[in-house]
Amino acid sequence: DNVSLFVDSSKIGKFYDNSLLLKDVEETDDLHLFKTLSPLKNKLDKIVSSSDIKTIDHTYVFDNEDENKEKVILLSDNIQVTCYTTYSACNIFCDLTRNELDLANGNHYKTMDRRAIAIEPQKLLVKDISLKAEEIYEENITYKITEVVNDEH
């Protein structure tokens, strides 16, 4: 499938070793940079061959705080998913199943690549992951899903 990804981010979260807790924010390397709409397969193939986790599972820090600006765009031949949010960051995870699966409905899937991608806006919590009880938090997430119409006749 022809799928492309855009993320309004030039910074990425840096984790503590062996942890999913963010310790800092750093510039995004070229491999994980989606500042322009980029074919996902090409980048993921490079990530699989050159990274330890072999997929995207990273926190991207948005460059623009305008909630009316697109933060993430996922585009395929059939649909476009556009994410707008007031959150300052987004975790993007691309499923990479390397094991055979037996599902409850009887279907069996052999080892597969990239069945799904998750776009999860979130509050950027670096070093301290606690929310304070006396503070009020209000954030918005909007996913706009549109059908892509190809006018090729």
PDB file of C-alpha atoms in Angstrom:
ATOM      1  CA  ASP A   1       0.000   0.000   0.000  1.00  0.00           C
ATOM      2  CA  ASN A   2       1.197   3.523  -0.733  1.00  0.00           C
ATOM      3  CA  VAL A   3       1.126   5.194   2.655  1.00  0.00           C
ATOM      4  CA  SER A   4       2.832   8.488   3.494  1.00  0.00           C
ATOM      5  CA  LEU A   5       3.333  10.208   6.837  1.00  0.00           C
ATOM      6  CA  PHE A   6       3.776  13.848   7.865  1.00  0.00           C
ATOM      7  CA  VAL A   7       4.589  14.884  11.444  1.00  0.00           C
ATOM      8  CA  ASP A   8       4.997  18.571  12.352  1.00  0.00           C
ATOM      9  CA  SER A   9       8.084  17.838  14.416  1.00  0.00           C
ATOM     10  CA  SER A  10      11.824  18.277  14.269  1.00  0.00           C
ATOM     11  CA  LYS A  11      12.377  17.065  17.844  1.00  0.00           C
ATOM     12  CA  ILE A  12      11.942  13.646  19.381  1.00  0.00           C
ATOM     13  CA  GLY A  13      11.822  12.337  22.933  1.00  0.00           C
ATOM     14  CA  LYS A  14      14.913  10.642  24.320  1.00  0.00           C
ATOM     15  CA  PHE A  15      14.280   7.790  26.752  1.00  0.00           C
ATOM     16  CA  TYR A  16      16.154   6.599  29.790  1.00  0.00           C
ATOM     17  CA  ASP A  17      17.921   3.334  29.004  1.00  0.00           C
ATOM     18  CA  ASN A  18      15.564   0.315  29.181  1.00  0.00           C
ATOM     19  CA  SER A  19      12.599   2.561  29.946  1.00  0.00           C
ATOM     20  CA  LEU A  20       9.721   4.331  28.250  1.00  0.00           C
ATOM     21  CA  LEU A  21      10.202   7.375  30.497  1.00  0.00           C
ATOM     22  CA  LEU A  22      11.377  10.473  28.662  1.00  0.00           C
ATOM     23  CA  LYS A  23      14.505  12.082  30.016  1.00  0.00           C
ATOM     24  CA  ASP A  24      15.029  14.770  27.406  1.00  0.00           C
ATOM     25  CA  VAL A  25      14.192  16.066  23.934  1.00  0.00           C
ATOM     26  CA  GLU A  26      16.651  16.015  21.049  1.00  0.00           C
ATOM     27  CA  GLU A  27      16.757  16.889  17.359  1.00  0.00           C
ATOM     28  CA  THR A  28      15.183  14.206  15.178  1.00  0.00           C
ATOM     29  CA  ASP A  29      17.598  12.266  13.014  1.00  0.00           C
ATOM     30  CA  ASP A  30      16.888  12.030   9.266  1.00  0.00           C
ATOM     31  CA  LEU A  31      15.627   8.484   9.619  1.00  0.00           C
ATOM     32  CA  HIS A  32      12.759   9.516  11.930  1.00  0.00           C
ATOM     33  CA  LEU A  33      12.058  12.926  10.358  1.00  0.00           C
ATOM     34  CA  PHE A  34       8.645  13.254   8.665  1.00  0.00           C
ATOM     35  CA  LYS A  35       8.537  17.059   8.378  1.00  0.00           C
ATOM     36  CA  THR A  36       7.384  16.652   4.768  1.00  0.00           C
ATOM     37  CA  LEU A  37       4.922  14.015   3.571  1.00  0.00           C
ATOM     38  CA  SER A  38       7.202  10.976   3.199  1.00  0.00           C
ATOM     39  CA  PRO A  39       6.538   7.464   1.881  1.00  0.00           C
ATOM     40  CA  LEU A  40       6.334   5.370   5.035  1.00  0.00           C
ATOM     41  CA  LYS A  41       7.498   2.057   3.573  1.00  0.00           C
ATOM     42  CA  ASN A  42      10.852   3.460   2.413  1.00  0.00           C
ATOM     43  CA  LYS A  43      11.609   4.962   5.817  1.00  0.00           C
ATOM     44  CA  LEU A  44      10.403   1.905   7.743  1.00  0.00           C
ATOM     45  CA  ASP A  45      12.542  -0.407   5.622  1.00  0.00           C
ATOM     46  CA  LYS A  46      15.585   1.696   6.573  1.00  0.00           C
ATOM     47  CA  ILE A  47      14.538   1.799  10.241  1.00  0.00           C
ATOM     48  CA  VAL A  48      14.122  -2.006  10.342  1.00  0.00           C
ATOM     49  CA  SER A  49      17.639  -2.497   9.000  1.00  0.00           C
ATOM     50  CA  SER A  50      19.359   0.128  11.157  1.00  0.00           C
ATOM     51  CA  SER A  51      17.640   0.507  14.543  1.00  0.00           C
ATOM     52  CA  ASP A  52      17.427  -1.667  17.640  1.00  0.00           C
ATOM     53  CA  ILE A  53      13.634  -1.608  17.960  1.00  0.00           C
ATOM     54  CA  LYS A  54      13.113  -2.065  14.204  1.00  0.00           C
ATOM     55  CA  THR A  55      10.038   0.181  14.022  1.00  0.00           C
ATOM     56  CA  ILE A  56       8.719   3.619  14.934  1.00  0.00           C
ATOM     57  CA  ASP A  57       7.728   3.898  18.591  1.00  0.00           C
ATOM     58  CA  HIS A  58       8.727   7.444  19.419  1.00  0.00           C
ATOM     59  CA  THR A  59       7.420  10.619  20.988  1.00  0.00           C
ATOM     60  CA  TYR A  60       7.499  13.482  18.509  1.00  0.00           C
ATOM     61  CA  VAL A  61       7.451  17.041  19.907  1.00  0.00           C
ATOM     62  CA  PHE A  62       5.372  19.379  17.747  1.00  0.00           C
ATOM     63  CA  ASP A  63       7.046  22.471  16.295  1.00  0.00           C
ATOM     64  CA  ASN A  64       3.846  24.510  16.035  1.00  0.00           C
ATOM     65  CA  GLU A  65       1.397  25.063  18.910  1.00  0.00           C
ATOM     66  CA  ASP A  66      -1.471  26.306  16.704  1.00  0.00           C
ATOM     67  CA  GLU A  67      -4.305  23.813  17.291  1.00  0.00           C
ATOM     68  CA  ASN A  68      -5.760  24.634  13.854  1.00  0.00           C
ATOM     69  CA  LYS A  69      -2.608  23.479  12.069  1.00  0.00           C
ATOM     70  CA  GLU A  70      -2.223  19.855  10.980  1.00  0.00           C
ATOM     71  CA  LYS A  71       0.060  18.023  13.397  1.00  0.00           C
ATOM     72  CA  VAL A  72       0.028  14.579  11.763  1.00  0.00           C
ATOM     73  CA  ILE A  73      -1.159  13.446   8.333  1.00  0.00           C
ATOM     74  CA  LEU A  74      -1.379   9.806   7.298  1.00  0.00           C
ATOM     75  CA  LEU A  75      -2.198   9.448   3.613  1.00  0.00           C
ATOM     76  CA  SER A  76      -2.973   6.284   1.644  1.00  0.00           C
ATOM     77  CA  ASP A  77      -4.510   5.620  -1.757  1.00  0.00           C
ATOM     78  CA  ASN A  78      -7.972   5.493  -0.144  1.00  0.00           C
ATOM     79  CA  ILE A  79      -8.039   7.702   2.944  1.00  0.00           C
ATOM     80  CA  GLN A  80      -6.356  10.608   4.634  1.00  0.00           C
ATOM     81  CA  VAL A  81      -6.239  10.905   8.421  1.00  0.00           C
ATOM     82  CA  THR A  82      -5.362  14.363   9.692  1.00  0.00           C
ATOM     83  CA  CYS A  83      -4.754  14.970  13.379  1.00  0.00           C
ATOM     84  CA  TYR A  84      -5.256  18.367  15.006  1.00  0.00           C
ATOM     85  CA  THR A  85      -4.461  18.765  18.697  1.00  0.00           C
ATOM     86  CA  THR A  86      -3.585  21.153  21.504  1.00  0.00           C
ATOM     87  CA  TYR A  87      -1.194  18.575  22.969  1.00  0.00           C
ATOM     88  CA  SER A  88       2.496  19.384  22.627  1.00  0.00           C
ATOM     89  CA  ALA A  89       3.611  15.917  21.536  1.00  0.00           C
ATOM     90  CA  CYS A  90       2.476  12.707  19.905  1.00  0.00           C
ATOM     91  CA  ASN A  91       3.573   9.120  20.209  1.00  0.00           C
ATOM     92  CA  ILE A  92       3.641   7.350  16.873  1.00  0.00           C
ATOM     93  CA  PHE A  93       3.815   3.574  16.894  1.00  0.00           C
ATOM     94  CA  CYS A  94       3.954   1.325  13.862  1.00  0.00           C
ATOM     95  CA  ASP A  95       3.061  -2.303  14.522  1.00  0.00           C
ATOM     96  CA  LEU A  96       5.722  -4.698  13.361  1.00  0.00           C
ATOM     97  CA  THR A  97       4.644  -8.261  14.024  1.00  0.00           C
ATOM     98  CA  ARG A  98       7.393 -10.793  13.570  1.00  0.00           C
ATOM     99  CA  ASN A  99       5.420 -13.707  15.047  1.00  0.00           C
ATOM    100  CA  GLU A 100       2.694 -15.893  13.610  1.00  0.00           C
ATOM    101  CA  LEU A 101      -0.711 -15.123  15.096  1.00  0.00           C
ATOM    102  CA  ASP A 102      -3.719 -17.343  15.803  1.00  0.00           C
ATOM    103  CA  LEU A 103      -6.795 -15.172  16.253  1.00  0.00           C
ATOM    104  CA  ALA A 104      -9.974 -16.102  18.147  1.00  0.00           C
ATOM    105  CA  ASN A 105     -12.109 -15.871  15.012  1.00  0.00           C
ATOM    106  CA  GLY A 106     -10.100 -18.694  13.456  1.00  0.00           C
ATOM    107  CA  ASN A 107      -8.055 -16.639  11.058  1.00  0.00           C
ATOM    108  CA  HIS A 108      -4.360 -17.345  11.041  1.00  0.00           C
ATOM    109  CA  TYR A 109      -1.819 -14.739  10.063  1.00  0.00           C
ATOM    110  CA  LYS A 110       1.714 -15.638   9.200  1.00  0.00           C
ATOM    111  CA  THR A 111       4.552 -13.333  10.080  1.00  0.00           C
ATOM    112  CA  MET A 112       3.551  -9.928   8.757  1.00  0.00           C
ATOM    113  CA  ASP A 113       4.954  -6.470   8.527  1.00  0.00           C
ATOM    114  CA  ARG A 114       3.143  -3.307   9.500  1.00  0.00           C
ATOM    115  CA  ARG A 115      -0.483  -4.033  10.080  1.00  0.00           C
ATOM    116  CA  ALA A 116      -1.319  -0.751  11.809  1.00  0.00           C
ATOM    117  CA  ILE A 117      -0.054   2.645  12.892  1.00  0.00           C
ATOM    118  CA  ALA A 118      -1.133   4.509  16.037  1.00  0.00           C
ATOM    119  CA  ILE A 119      -1.200   8.293  16.308  1.00  0.00           C
ATOM    120  CA  GLU A 120      -1.452   9.170  20.012  1.00  0.00           C
ATOM    121  CA  PRO A 121      -1.269  12.880  20.968  1.00  0.00           C
ATOM    122  CA  GLN A 122      -0.106  13.383  24.538  1.00  0.00           C
ATOM    123  CA  LYS A 123       1.216  15.821  27.073  1.00  0.00           C
ATOM    124  CA  LEU A 124       4.986  16.037  26.936  1.00  0.00           C
ATOM    125  CA  LEU A 125       6.167  14.941  30.365  1.00  0.00           C
ATOM    126  CA  VAL A 126       9.937  14.964  30.670  1.00  0.00           C
ATOM    127  CA  LYS A 127      11.525  13.597  33.853  1.00  0.00           C
ATOM    128  CA  ASP A 128       8.345  14.099  35.926  1.00  0.00           C
ATOM    129  CA  ILE A 129       5.336  12.060  34.826  1.00  0.00           C
ATOM    130  CA  SER A 130       2.967  13.257  37.551  1.00  0.00           C
ATOM    131  CA  LEU A 131       0.007  15.556  37.002  1.00  0.00           C
ATOM    132  CA  LYS A 132      -0.782  17.951  39.837  1.00  0.00           C
ATOM    133  CA  ALA A 133      -4.230  17.572  41.424  1.00  0.00           C
ATOM    134  CA  GLU A 134      -4.769  21.329  41.797  1.00  0.00           C
ATOM    135  CA  GLU A 135      -4.103  22.053  38.131  1.00  0.00           C
ATOM    136  CA  ILE A 136      -6.762  21.927  35.428  1.00  0.00           C
ATOM    137  CA  TYR A 137      -5.808  20.188  32.211  1.00  0.00           C
ATOM    138  CA  GLU A 138      -7.806  20.682  29.061  1.00  0.00           C
ATOM    139  CA  GLU A 139      -6.624  19.359  25.732  1.00  0.00           C
ATOM    140  CA  ASN A 140      -8.299  18.641  22.414  1.00  0.00           C
ATOM    141  CA  ILE A 141      -7.717  15.994  19.769  1.00  0.00           C
ATOM    142  CA  THR A 142      -9.530  15.942  16.433  1.00  0.00           C
ATOM    143  CA  TYR A 143      -9.035  13.276  13.800  1.00  0.00           C
ATOM    144  CA  LYS A 144     -10.373  14.235  10.389  1.00  0.00           C
ATOM    145  CA  ILE A 145     -10.815  11.199   8.144  1.00  0.00           C
ATOM    146  CA  THR A 146     -11.494  11.862   4.486  1.00  0.00           C
ATOM    147  CA  GLU A 147     -11.820   9.624   1.475  1.00  0.00           C
ATOM    148  CA  VAL A 148      -9.192  10.167  -1.201  1.00  0.00           C
ATOM    149  CA  VAL A 149     -10.829  10.431  -4.590  1.00  0.00           C
ATOM    150  CA  ASN A 150      -8.651   9.652  -7.583  1.00  0.00           C
ATOM    151  CA  ASP A 151     -10.003  11.236 -10.758  1.00  0.00           C
ATOM    152  CA  GLU A 152      -8.012   9.054 -13.124  1.00  0.00           C
ATOM    153  CA  HIS A 153     -10.169   8.023 -16.093  1.00  0.00           C
TER     154      HIS A 153
END
